[in-house]
Amino acid sequence: MPSVRGCNLPDDLLYDVDNHIWFQEVGDGNVRLGMTTVATAMAGQLVAFTPKKVGRSVREGKSCATVESGKWVGPAKSAAGGEVVGVNEALLGNPGMANEDPYAAWMFQIQPDDWDSVKAGLTPGSEV
């Protein structure tokens, strides 16, 4: 498993390195997204997570959620566009879960519009 400044990046995920977002295919054509350990380390303890609602569209390269910590408020950007089909309800109630294990504390799932072309632009974990 690659490690960047003490932050682990699992091999089995794909990464949008510039935006510190991981992607995981969930087997039904949908893709799960979350923040990397690098993102949570830079942000500090998360205090709020406000995702787009299920059924809403996410545009490629645009915000899919707003994340807030004690020292930062900003967008979580998705490299993939598509429809939000699931939100991690547990993370809504306890945003700090992402600091404990950002790979278990996924943010949301989308049904991507053009996954094959987006996937080609992401970095495999083994190459981070």
PDB file of C-alpha atoms in Angstrom:
ATOM      1  CA  MET A   1       0.000   0.000   0.000  1.00  0.00           C
ATOM      2  CA  PRO A   2       1.507   3.355  -1.000  1.00  0.00           C
ATOM      3  CA  SER A   3       2.016   5.938   1.732  1.00  0.00           C
ATOM      4  CA  VAL A   4       2.346   9.702   1.220  1.00  0.00           C
ATOM      5  CA  ARG A   5       3.734  11.564   4.247  1.00  0.00           C
ATOM      6  CA  GLY A   6       2.371   8.881   6.559  1.00  0.00           C
ATOM      7  CA  CYS A   7      -1.033   8.736   4.843  1.00  0.00           C
ATOM      8  CA  ASN A   8      -1.968   5.319   3.458  1.00  0.00           C
ATOM      9  CA  LEU A   9      -3.533   4.982   0.020  1.00  0.00           C
ATOM     10  CA  PRO A  10      -5.037   1.494  -0.569  1.00  0.00           C
ATOM     11  CA  ASP A  11      -3.976  -0.271  -3.775  1.00  0.00           C
ATOM     12  CA  ASP A  12      -7.500  -1.364  -4.717  1.00  0.00           C
ATOM     13  CA  LEU A  13      -8.854   2.173  -5.209  1.00  0.00           C
ATOM     14  CA  LEU A  14      -8.521   4.772  -7.955  1.00  0.00           C
ATOM     15  CA  TYR A  15      -7.474   8.323  -7.112  1.00  0.00           C
ATOM     16  CA  ASP A  16      -8.069  11.842  -8.298  1.00  0.00           C
ATOM     17  CA  VAL A  17      -4.736  12.906  -6.831  1.00  0.00           C
ATOM     18  CA  ASP A  18      -5.191  16.657  -7.403  1.00  0.00           C
ATOM     19  CA  ASN A  19      -8.504  16.746  -5.520  1.00  0.00           C
ATOM     20  CA  HIS A  20      -7.660  14.073  -2.894  1.00  0.00           C
ATOM     21  CA  ILE A  21     -10.696  11.933  -3.733  1.00  0.00           C
ATOM     22  CA  TRP A  22     -10.785   8.138  -4.033  1.00  0.00           C
ATOM     23  CA  PHE A  23     -13.107   6.095  -6.254  1.00  0.00           C
ATOM     24  CA  GLN A  24     -14.259   2.497  -5.889  1.00  0.00           C
ATOM     25  CA  GLU A  25     -16.370   0.545  -8.341  1.00  0.00           C
ATOM     26  CA  VAL A  26     -19.131  -1.165  -6.360  1.00  0.00           C
ATOM     27  CA  GLY A  27     -20.106  -3.793  -8.934  1.00  0.00           C
ATOM     28  CA  ASP A  28     -23.485  -2.496 -10.093  1.00  0.00           C
ATOM     29  CA  GLY A  29     -22.212   0.209 -12.432  1.00  0.00           C
ATOM     30  CA  ASN A  30     -22.084   2.679  -9.560  1.00  0.00           C
ATOM     31  CA  VAL A  31     -19.002   4.250  -8.044  1.00  0.00           C
ATOM     32  CA  ARG A  32     -18.351   5.134  -4.405  1.00  0.00           C
ATOM     33  CA  LEU A  33     -16.310   8.277  -3.569  1.00  0.00           C
ATOM     34  CA  GLY A  34     -14.569   9.529  -0.472  1.00  0.00           C
ATOM     35  CA  MET A  35     -11.767  11.720   0.820  1.00  0.00           C
ATOM     36  CA  THR A  36      -8.233  10.355   1.044  1.00  0.00           C
ATOM     37  CA  THR A  37      -6.208  10.276   4.248  1.00  0.00           C
ATOM     38  CA  VAL A  38      -4.140  13.099   2.741  1.00  0.00           C
ATOM     39  CA  ALA A  39      -7.296  15.262   2.485  1.00  0.00           C
ATOM     40  CA  THR A  40      -8.452  14.527   6.025  1.00  0.00           C
ATOM     41  CA  ALA A  41      -4.951  15.142   7.413  1.00  0.00           C
ATOM     42  CA  MET A  42      -4.771  18.546   5.688  1.00  0.00           C
ATOM     43  CA  ALA A  43      -8.318  19.542   6.700  1.00  0.00           C
ATOM     44  CA  GLY A  44      -8.071  18.493  10.334  1.00  0.00           C
ATOM     45  CA  GLN A  45     -11.004  17.206  12.384  1.00  0.00           C
ATOM     46  CA  LEU A  46     -14.147  17.282  10.223  1.00  0.00           C
ATOM     47  CA  VAL A  47     -17.202  18.885  11.810  1.00  0.00           C
ATOM     48  CA  ALA A  48     -19.696  19.003   8.920  1.00  0.00           C
ATOM     49  CA  PHE A  49     -20.434  17.123   5.708  1.00  0.00           C
ATOM     50  CA  THR A  50     -23.116  18.396   3.312  1.00  0.00           C
ATOM     51  CA  PRO A  51     -23.465  16.232   0.174  1.00  0.00           C
ATOM     52  CA  LYS A  52     -25.692  16.661  -2.824  1.00  0.00           C
ATOM     53  CA  LYS A  53     -28.976  14.853  -2.307  1.00  0.00           C
ATOM     54  CA  VAL A  54     -29.869  11.486  -3.840  1.00  0.00           C
ATOM     55  CA  GLY A  55     -31.312  12.028  -7.318  1.00  0.00           C
ATOM     56  CA  ARG A  56     -29.317  15.189  -7.958  1.00  0.00           C
ATOM     57  CA  SER A  57     -26.719  15.473 -10.695  1.00  0.00           C
ATOM     58  CA  VAL A  58     -23.029  16.030 -10.153  1.00  0.00           C
ATOM     59  CA  ARG A  59     -21.096  17.682 -12.956  1.00  0.00           C
ATOM     60  CA  GLU A  60     -17.646  16.388 -13.793  1.00  0.00           C
ATOM     61  CA  GLY A  61     -14.973  18.405 -11.973  1.00  0.00           C
ATOM     62  CA  LYS A  62     -17.508  20.206  -9.786  1.00  0.00           C
ATOM     63  CA  SER A  63     -18.454  20.014  -6.129  1.00  0.00           C
ATOM     64  CA  CYS A  64     -20.362  16.987  -4.938  1.00  0.00           C
ATOM     65  CA  ALA A  65     -20.280  17.976  -1.259  1.00  0.00           C
ATOM     66  CA  THR A  66     -19.118  20.669   1.119  1.00  0.00           C
ATOM     67  CA  VAL A  67     -16.773  19.570   3.861  1.00  0.00           C
ATOM     68  CA  GLU A  68     -15.982  21.641   6.948  1.00  0.00           C
ATOM     69  CA  SER A  69     -13.321  21.309   9.604  1.00  0.00           C
ATOM     70  CA  GLY A  70     -12.179  23.622  12.370  1.00  0.00           C
ATOM     71  CA  LYS A  71      -9.737  25.270   9.947  1.00  0.00           C
ATOM     72  CA  TRP A  72     -11.201  24.756   6.482  1.00  0.00           C
ATOM     73  CA  VAL A  73     -14.479  24.835   4.541  1.00  0.00           C
ATOM     74  CA  GLY A  74     -14.512  23.771   0.931  1.00  0.00           C
ATOM     75  CA  PRO A  75     -15.817  21.601  -1.853  1.00  0.00           C
ATOM     76  CA  ALA A  76     -15.166  17.931  -2.441  1.00  0.00           C
ATOM     77  CA  LYS A  77     -14.863  17.734  -6.224  1.00  0.00           C
ATOM     78  CA  SER A  78     -15.783  14.706  -8.299  1.00  0.00           C
ATOM     79  CA  ALA A  79     -13.832  13.817 -11.424  1.00  0.00           C
ATOM     80  CA  ALA A  80     -16.914  11.886 -12.554  1.00  0.00           C
ATOM     81  CA  GLY A  81     -20.258  13.375 -13.450  1.00  0.00           C
ATOM     82  CA  GLY A  82     -23.496  11.521 -12.903  1.00  0.00           C
ATOM     83  CA  GLU A  83     -26.478  11.024 -10.628  1.00  0.00           C
ATOM     84  CA  VAL A  84     -26.122  10.692  -6.857  1.00  0.00           C
ATOM     85  CA  VAL A  85     -27.635   7.303  -5.949  1.00  0.00           C
ATOM     86  CA  GLY A  86     -26.545   7.038  -2.320  1.00  0.00           C
ATOM     87  CA  VAL A  87     -25.222   9.113   0.562  1.00  0.00           C
ATOM     88  CA  ASN A  88     -23.397   7.823   3.630  1.00  0.00           C
ATOM     89  CA  GLU A  89     -25.990   8.696   6.286  1.00  0.00           C
ATOM     90  CA  ALA A  90     -23.605   7.711   9.108  1.00  0.00           C
ATOM     91  CA  LEU A  91     -21.104  10.319   7.906  1.00  0.00           C
ATOM     92  CA  LEU A  92     -23.818  12.994   7.989  1.00  0.00           C
ATOM     93  CA  GLY A  93     -24.292  12.395  11.706  1.00  0.00           C
ATOM     94  CA  ASN A  94     -20.604  11.926  12.493  1.00  0.00           C
ATOM     95  CA  PRO A  95     -18.267  13.661   9.998  1.00  0.00           C
ATOM     96  CA  GLY A  96     -15.277  12.792  12.185  1.00  0.00           C
ATOM     97  CA  MET A  97     -15.605   9.195  10.944  1.00  0.00           C
ATOM     98  CA  ALA A  98     -13.661  10.342   7.886  1.00  0.00           C
ATOM     99  CA  ASN A  99     -10.713  11.285  10.100  1.00  0.00           C
ATOM    100  CA  GLU A 100     -10.741   7.847  11.743  1.00  0.00           C
ATOM    101  CA  ASP A 101     -10.934   5.829   8.503  1.00  0.00           C
ATOM    102  CA  PRO A 102     -11.611   7.795   5.309  1.00  0.00           C
ATOM    103  CA  TYR A 103     -11.814   4.601   3.255  1.00  0.00           C
ATOM    104  CA  ALA A 104     -14.654   3.154   5.337  1.00  0.00           C
ATOM    105  CA  ALA A 105     -16.332   6.569   5.668  1.00  0.00           C
ATOM    106  CA  TRP A 106     -17.229   7.032   1.996  1.00  0.00           C
ATOM    107  CA  MET A 107     -19.178  10.179   1.097  1.00  0.00           C
ATOM    108  CA  PHE A 108     -21.613   9.092  -1.602  1.00  0.00           C
ATOM    109  CA  GLN A 109     -22.247   6.847  -4.602  1.00  0.00           C
ATOM    110  CA  ILE A 110     -22.940   8.004  -8.119  1.00  0.00           C
ATOM    111  CA  GLN A 111     -24.108   6.384 -11.297  1.00  0.00           C
ATOM    112  CA  PRO A 112     -21.444   7.894 -13.569  1.00  0.00           C
ATOM    113  CA  ASP A 113     -22.257   9.244 -17.027  1.00  0.00           C
ATOM    114  CA  ASP A 114     -19.027   8.190 -18.762  1.00  0.00           C
ATOM    115  CA  TRP A 115     -17.090   6.077 -16.293  1.00  0.00           C
ATOM    116  CA  ASP A 116     -14.703   4.519 -18.810  1.00  0.00           C
ATOM    117  CA  SER A 117     -13.237   7.873 -19.873  1.00  0.00           C
ATOM    118  CA  VAL A 118     -13.087   9.173 -16.283  1.00  0.00           C
ATOM    119  CA  LYS A 119     -11.501   5.946 -15.043  1.00  0.00           C
ATOM    120  CA  ALA A 120      -8.741   6.260 -17.645  1.00  0.00           C
ATOM    121  CA  GLY A 121      -7.730   9.602 -16.099  1.00  0.00           C
ATOM    122  CA  LEU A 122      -7.569   8.356 -12.500  1.00  0.00           C
ATOM    123  CA  THR A 123      -4.450   7.004 -10.809  1.00  0.00           C
ATOM    124  CA  PRO A 124      -4.460   3.383  -9.585  1.00  0.00           C
ATOM    125  CA  GLY A 125      -3.423   2.976  -5.943  1.00  0.00           C
ATOM    126  CA  SER A 126      -0.315   1.048  -6.894  1.00  0.00           C
ATOM    127  CA  GLU A 127       0.901   4.073  -8.917  1.00  0.00           C
ATOM    128  CA  VAL A 128       0.177   6.886  -6.454  1.00  0.00           C
TER     129      VAL A 128
END
